[in-house]
GROMACS .gro file of C-alpha atoms in nm:
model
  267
    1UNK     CA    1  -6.188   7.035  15.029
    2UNK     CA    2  -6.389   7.311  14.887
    3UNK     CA    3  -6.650   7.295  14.616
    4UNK     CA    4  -6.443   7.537  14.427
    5UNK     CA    5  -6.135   7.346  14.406
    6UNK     CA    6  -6.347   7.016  14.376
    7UNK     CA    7  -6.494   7.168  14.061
    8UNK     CA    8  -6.109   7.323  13.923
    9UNK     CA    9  -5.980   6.969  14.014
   10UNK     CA   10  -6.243   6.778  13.803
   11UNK     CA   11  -6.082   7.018  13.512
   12UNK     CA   12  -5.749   6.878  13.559
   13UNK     CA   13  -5.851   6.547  13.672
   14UNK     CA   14  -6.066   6.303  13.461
   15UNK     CA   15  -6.383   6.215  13.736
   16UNK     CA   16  -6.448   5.926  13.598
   17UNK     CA   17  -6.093   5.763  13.581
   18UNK     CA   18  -5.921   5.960  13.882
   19UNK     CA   19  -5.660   5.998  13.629
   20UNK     CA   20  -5.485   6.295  13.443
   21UNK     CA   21  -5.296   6.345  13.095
   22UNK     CA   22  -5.104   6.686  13.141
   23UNK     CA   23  -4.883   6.836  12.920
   24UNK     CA   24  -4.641   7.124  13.001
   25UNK     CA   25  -4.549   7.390  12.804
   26UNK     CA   26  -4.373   7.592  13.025
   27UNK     CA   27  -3.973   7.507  12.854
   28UNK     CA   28  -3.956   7.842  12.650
   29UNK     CA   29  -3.834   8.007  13.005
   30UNK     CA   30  -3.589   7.740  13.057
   31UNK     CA   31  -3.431   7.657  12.733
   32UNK     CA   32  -3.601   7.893  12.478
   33UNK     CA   33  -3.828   7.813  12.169
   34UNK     CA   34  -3.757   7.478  12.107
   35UNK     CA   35  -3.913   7.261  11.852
   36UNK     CA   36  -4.295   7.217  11.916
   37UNK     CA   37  -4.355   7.537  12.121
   38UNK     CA   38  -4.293   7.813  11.908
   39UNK     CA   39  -4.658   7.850  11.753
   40UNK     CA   40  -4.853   7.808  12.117
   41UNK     CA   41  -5.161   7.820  11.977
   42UNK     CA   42  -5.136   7.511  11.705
   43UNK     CA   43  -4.947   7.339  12.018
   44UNK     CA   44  -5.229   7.370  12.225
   45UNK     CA   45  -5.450   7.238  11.922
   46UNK     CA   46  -5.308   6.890  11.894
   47UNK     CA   47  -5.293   6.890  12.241
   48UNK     CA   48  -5.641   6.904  12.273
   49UNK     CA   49  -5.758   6.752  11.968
   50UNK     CA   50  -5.530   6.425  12.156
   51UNK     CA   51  -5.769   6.449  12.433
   52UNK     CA   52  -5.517   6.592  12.722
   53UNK     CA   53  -5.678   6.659  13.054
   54UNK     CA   54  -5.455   7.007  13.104
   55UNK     CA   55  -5.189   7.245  12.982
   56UNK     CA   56  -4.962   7.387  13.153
   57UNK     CA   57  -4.785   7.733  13.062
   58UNK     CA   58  -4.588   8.043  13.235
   59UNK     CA   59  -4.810   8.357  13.235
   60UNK     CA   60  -4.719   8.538  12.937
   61UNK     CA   61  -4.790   8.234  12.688
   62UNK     CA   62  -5.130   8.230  12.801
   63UNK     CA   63  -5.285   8.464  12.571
   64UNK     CA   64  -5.079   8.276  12.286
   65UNK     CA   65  -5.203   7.962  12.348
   66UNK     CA   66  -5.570   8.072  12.376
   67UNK     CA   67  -5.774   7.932  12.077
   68UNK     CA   68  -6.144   8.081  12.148
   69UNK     CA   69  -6.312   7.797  11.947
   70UNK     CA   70  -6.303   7.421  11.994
   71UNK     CA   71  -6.295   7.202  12.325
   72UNK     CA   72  -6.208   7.317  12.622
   73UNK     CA   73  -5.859   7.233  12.853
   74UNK     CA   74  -5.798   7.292  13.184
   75UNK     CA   75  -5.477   7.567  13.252
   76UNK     CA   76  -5.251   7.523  13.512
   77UNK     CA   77  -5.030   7.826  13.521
   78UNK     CA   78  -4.645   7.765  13.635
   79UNK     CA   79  -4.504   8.003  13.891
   80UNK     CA   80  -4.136   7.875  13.903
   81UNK     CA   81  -3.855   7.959  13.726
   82UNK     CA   82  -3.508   7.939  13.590
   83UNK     CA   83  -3.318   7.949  13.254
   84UNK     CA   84  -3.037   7.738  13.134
   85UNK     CA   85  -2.825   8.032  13.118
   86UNK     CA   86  -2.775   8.044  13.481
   87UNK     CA   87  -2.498   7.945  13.681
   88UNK     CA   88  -2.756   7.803  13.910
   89UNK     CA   89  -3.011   7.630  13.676
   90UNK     CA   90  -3.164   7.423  13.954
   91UNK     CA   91  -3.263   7.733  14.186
   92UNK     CA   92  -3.616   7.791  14.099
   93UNK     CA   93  -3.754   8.111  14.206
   94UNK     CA   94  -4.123   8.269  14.207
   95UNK     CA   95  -4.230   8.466  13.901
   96UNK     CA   96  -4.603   8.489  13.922
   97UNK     CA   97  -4.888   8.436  14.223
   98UNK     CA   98  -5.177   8.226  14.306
   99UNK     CA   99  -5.369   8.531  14.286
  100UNK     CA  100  -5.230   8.651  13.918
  101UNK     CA  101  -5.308   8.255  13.780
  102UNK     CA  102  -5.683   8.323  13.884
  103UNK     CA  103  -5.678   8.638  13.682
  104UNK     CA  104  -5.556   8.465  13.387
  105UNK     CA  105  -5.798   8.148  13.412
  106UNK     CA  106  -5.619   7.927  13.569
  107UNK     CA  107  -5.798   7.640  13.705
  108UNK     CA  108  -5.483   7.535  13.902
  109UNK     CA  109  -5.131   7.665  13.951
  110UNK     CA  110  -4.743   7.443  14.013
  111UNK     CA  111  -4.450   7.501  14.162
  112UNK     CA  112  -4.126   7.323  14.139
  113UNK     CA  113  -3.871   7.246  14.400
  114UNK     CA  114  -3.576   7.077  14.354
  115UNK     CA  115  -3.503   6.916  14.741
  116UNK     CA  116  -3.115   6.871  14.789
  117UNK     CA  117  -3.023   7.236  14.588
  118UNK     CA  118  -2.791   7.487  14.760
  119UNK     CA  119  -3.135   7.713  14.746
  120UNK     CA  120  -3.386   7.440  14.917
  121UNK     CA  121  -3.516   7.651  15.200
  122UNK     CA  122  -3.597   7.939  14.985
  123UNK     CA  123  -3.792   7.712  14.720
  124UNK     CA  124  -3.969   7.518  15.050
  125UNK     CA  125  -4.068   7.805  15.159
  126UNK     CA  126  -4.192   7.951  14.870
  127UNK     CA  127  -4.382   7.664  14.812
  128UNK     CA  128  -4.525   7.696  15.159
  129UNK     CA  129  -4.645   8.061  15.079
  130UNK     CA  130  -4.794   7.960  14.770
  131UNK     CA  131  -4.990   7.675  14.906
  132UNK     CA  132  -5.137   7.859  15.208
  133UNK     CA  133  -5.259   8.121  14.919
  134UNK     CA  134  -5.368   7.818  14.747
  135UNK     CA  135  -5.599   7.693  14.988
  136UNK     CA  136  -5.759   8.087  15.047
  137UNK     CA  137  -5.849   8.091  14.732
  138UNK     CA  138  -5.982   7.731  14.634
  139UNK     CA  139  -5.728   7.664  14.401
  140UNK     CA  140  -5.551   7.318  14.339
  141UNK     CA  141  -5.145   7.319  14.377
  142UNK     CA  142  -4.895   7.065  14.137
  143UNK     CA  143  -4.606   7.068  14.311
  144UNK     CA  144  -4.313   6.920  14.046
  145UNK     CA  145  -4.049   6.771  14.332
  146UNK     CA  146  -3.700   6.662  14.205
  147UNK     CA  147  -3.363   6.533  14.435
  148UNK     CA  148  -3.116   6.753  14.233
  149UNK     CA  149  -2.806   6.845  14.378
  150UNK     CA  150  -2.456   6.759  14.565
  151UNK     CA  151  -2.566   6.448  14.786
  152UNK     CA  152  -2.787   6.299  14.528
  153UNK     CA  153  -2.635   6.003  14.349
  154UNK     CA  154  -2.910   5.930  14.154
  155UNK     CA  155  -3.237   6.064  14.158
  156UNK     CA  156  -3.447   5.828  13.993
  157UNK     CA  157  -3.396   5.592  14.270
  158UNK     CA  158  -3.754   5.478  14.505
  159UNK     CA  159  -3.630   5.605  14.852
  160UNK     CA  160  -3.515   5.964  14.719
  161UNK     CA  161  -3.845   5.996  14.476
  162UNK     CA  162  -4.062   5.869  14.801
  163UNK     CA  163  -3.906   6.163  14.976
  164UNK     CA  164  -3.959   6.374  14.697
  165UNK     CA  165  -4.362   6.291  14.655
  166UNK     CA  166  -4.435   6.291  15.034
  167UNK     CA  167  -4.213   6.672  15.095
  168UNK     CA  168  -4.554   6.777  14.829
  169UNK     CA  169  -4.771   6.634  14.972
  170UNK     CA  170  -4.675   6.767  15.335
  171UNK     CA  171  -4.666   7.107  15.248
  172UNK     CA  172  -4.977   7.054  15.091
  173UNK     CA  173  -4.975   7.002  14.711
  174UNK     CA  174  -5.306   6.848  14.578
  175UNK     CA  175  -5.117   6.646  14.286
  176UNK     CA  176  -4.758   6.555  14.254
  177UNK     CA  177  -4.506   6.549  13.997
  178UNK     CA  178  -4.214   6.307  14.034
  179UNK     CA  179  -3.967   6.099  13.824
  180UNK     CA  180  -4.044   5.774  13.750
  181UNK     CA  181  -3.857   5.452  13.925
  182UNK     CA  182  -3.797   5.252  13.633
  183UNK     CA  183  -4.040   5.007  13.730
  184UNK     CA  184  -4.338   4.913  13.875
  185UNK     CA  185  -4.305   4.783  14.190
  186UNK     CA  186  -4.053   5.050  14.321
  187UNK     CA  187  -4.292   5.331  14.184
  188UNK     CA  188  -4.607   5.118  14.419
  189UNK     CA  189  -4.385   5.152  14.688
  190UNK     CA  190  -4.362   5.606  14.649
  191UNK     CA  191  -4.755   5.584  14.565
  192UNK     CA  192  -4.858   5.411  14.903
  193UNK     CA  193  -4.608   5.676  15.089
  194UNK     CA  194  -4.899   5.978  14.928
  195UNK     CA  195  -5.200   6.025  14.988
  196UNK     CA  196  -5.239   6.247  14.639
  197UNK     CA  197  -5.265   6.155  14.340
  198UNK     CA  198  -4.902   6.133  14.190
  199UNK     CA  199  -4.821   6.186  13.841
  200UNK     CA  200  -4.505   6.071  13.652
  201UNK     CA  201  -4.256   6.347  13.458
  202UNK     CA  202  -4.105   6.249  13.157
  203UNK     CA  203  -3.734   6.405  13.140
  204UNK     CA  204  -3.543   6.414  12.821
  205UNK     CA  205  -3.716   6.230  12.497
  206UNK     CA  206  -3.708   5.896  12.524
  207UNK     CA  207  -3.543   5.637  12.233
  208UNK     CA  208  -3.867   5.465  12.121
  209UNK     CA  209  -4.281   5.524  12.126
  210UNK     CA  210  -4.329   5.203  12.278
  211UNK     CA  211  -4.073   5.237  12.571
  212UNK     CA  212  -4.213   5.579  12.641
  213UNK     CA  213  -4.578   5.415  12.667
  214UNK     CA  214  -4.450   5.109  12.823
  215UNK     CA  215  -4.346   5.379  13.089
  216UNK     CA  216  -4.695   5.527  13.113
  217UNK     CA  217  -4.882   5.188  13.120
  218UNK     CA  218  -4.614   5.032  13.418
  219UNK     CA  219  -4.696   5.386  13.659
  220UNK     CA  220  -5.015   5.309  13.630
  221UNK     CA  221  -5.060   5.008  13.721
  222UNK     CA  222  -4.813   5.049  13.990
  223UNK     CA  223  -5.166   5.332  14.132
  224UNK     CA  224  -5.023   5.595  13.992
  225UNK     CA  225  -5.253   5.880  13.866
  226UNK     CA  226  -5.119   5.968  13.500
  227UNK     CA  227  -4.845   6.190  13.363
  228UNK     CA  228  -4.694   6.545  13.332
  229UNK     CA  229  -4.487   6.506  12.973
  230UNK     CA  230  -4.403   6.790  12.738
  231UNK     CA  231  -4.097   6.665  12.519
  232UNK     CA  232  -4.192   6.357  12.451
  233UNK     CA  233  -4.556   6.454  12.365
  234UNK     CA  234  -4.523   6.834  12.159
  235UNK     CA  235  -4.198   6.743  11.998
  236UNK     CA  236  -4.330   6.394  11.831
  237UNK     CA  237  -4.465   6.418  11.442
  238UNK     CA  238  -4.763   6.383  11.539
  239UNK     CA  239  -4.883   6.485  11.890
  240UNK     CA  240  -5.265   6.427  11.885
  241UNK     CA  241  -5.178   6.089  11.738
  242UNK     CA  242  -4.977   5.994  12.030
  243UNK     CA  243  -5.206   6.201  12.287
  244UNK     CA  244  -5.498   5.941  12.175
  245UNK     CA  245  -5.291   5.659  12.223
  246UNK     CA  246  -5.160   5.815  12.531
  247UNK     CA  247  -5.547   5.849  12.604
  248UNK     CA  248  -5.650   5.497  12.599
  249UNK     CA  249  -5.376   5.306  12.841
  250UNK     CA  250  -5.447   5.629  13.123
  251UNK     CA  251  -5.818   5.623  13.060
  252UNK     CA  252  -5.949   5.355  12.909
  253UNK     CA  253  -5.691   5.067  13.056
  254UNK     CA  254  -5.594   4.982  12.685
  255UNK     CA  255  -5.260   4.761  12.656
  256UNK     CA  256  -4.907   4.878  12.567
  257UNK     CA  257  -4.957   4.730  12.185
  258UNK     CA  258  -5.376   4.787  12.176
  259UNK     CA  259  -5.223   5.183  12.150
  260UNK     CA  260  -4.931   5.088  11.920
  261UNK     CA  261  -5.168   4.982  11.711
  262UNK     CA  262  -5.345   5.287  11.709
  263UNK     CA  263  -5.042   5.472  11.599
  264UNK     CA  264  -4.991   5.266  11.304
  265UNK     CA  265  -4.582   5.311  11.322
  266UNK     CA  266  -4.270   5.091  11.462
  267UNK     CA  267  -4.121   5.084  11.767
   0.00000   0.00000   0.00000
């Protein structure tokens, strides 16, 4: 590994912990301006006032987002897409480069691929062109690997996740994004198959705070490296609240009710 992307990975990755707290931003391309991503730049404020590692965002946000005062947050810039509107939501396609992402700050870039699609080779591949840009230019890759399509039954379960993480980290992604198991020892068993760090998504919002930290604490101490959750983080009442709970199971090894405590509210 390069300096370069040693020092962009210790922007994105706490170096003390080995552990990140990313939050993307990137769901105004995909279903719009929903609730707690229309003003970008207050988003990004709680965000970091919570104490998350990273953002991550599609180009064109970036200057929103930007606050020019306060503490710094490492940008990973998304170069995937597809909207809802589509008859073929799940086909992800390129929309920026490694090379645009640099331009705009980034200190890494992510790509999504959704394995078991109609449009799998093309999003592989793309993948594979982005990474071998990736390593030209120093630049740490997220690759965001789902099973979504006709021959997946259910895509939350270890075997097809496993396959998910270890397709990213083949073609060379330096952190992966995958679902998480349901519990901890099925999510050991798709950590030990990747030799990156792997982080855990979070899907649609979930019922209650404490099952949605519960989730957190469990991938954790099943080795995994931290999370990649927008919904569940920007659309609660009070992000930074949760961030800082959030904050102290990832980083500090606090317990599932030592951070409901924090928060001060039910389940």
């Amino acid at each position: 590994m390069t300096i370069g992307k040693s020092i962009r990975l210790e922007r994105i990755i706490n170096r003390d912990t080995g552990r990140t707290i990313i939050v993307p931003l990137d769901h105004g391309v995909t279903v719009g301006p929903i609730a707690g991503i229309a003003d970008m730049r207050e988003t990004v404020t709680n965000i970091v006032a919570g104490g998350a590692n990273a953002v991550l965002m599609h180009k064109g946000v970036v200057r929103c987002g930007h606050r020019a005062r306060g503490r710094d947050v490492g940008l990973i810039i998304h170069l995937s897409a597809s909207t809802s509107l589509s008859p073929f939501p799940n086909a992800k396609t390129l929309v920026c480069t490694v090379e645009e992402g640099m331009r705009l700050g980034a200190d890494a870039v992510s790509v999504h691929v959704n394995l078991g699609d109609a449009t799998e080779a093309r999003m592989l591949d793309d993948m594979g062109r982005v990474t071998e840009a990736a390593v030209s230019w120093g630049i740490p890759v997220l690759a965001m690997m789902y099973a979504r399509g006709p021959k997946i039954s259910n895509e939350f379960d270890a075997d097809v996740v496993a396959h998910c993480a270890r397709v990213g980290n083949e073609l060379g992604a330096d952190i992966v994004k995958v679902p998480y198991t349901g519990d901890p020892d099925s999510f050991a068993k798709v950590v030990a198959g990747c030799c990156v760090p792997v982080v855990i998504a979070g899907g649609p919002k979930t019922d209650t705070t404490r099952g949605f930290l519960t989730m957190i604490a469990d991938s954790v101490m099943a080795g995994g490296s931290g999370l990649s959750v927008g919904r569940n983080i920007f659309q609660d009442p009070d992000p930074a609240k949760l961030l800082a709970a959030v904050t102290a199971i990832v980083h500090e090894g606090k317990s599932v009710d030592a951070a409901m405590e924090m928060l001060g509210r039910g389940e």
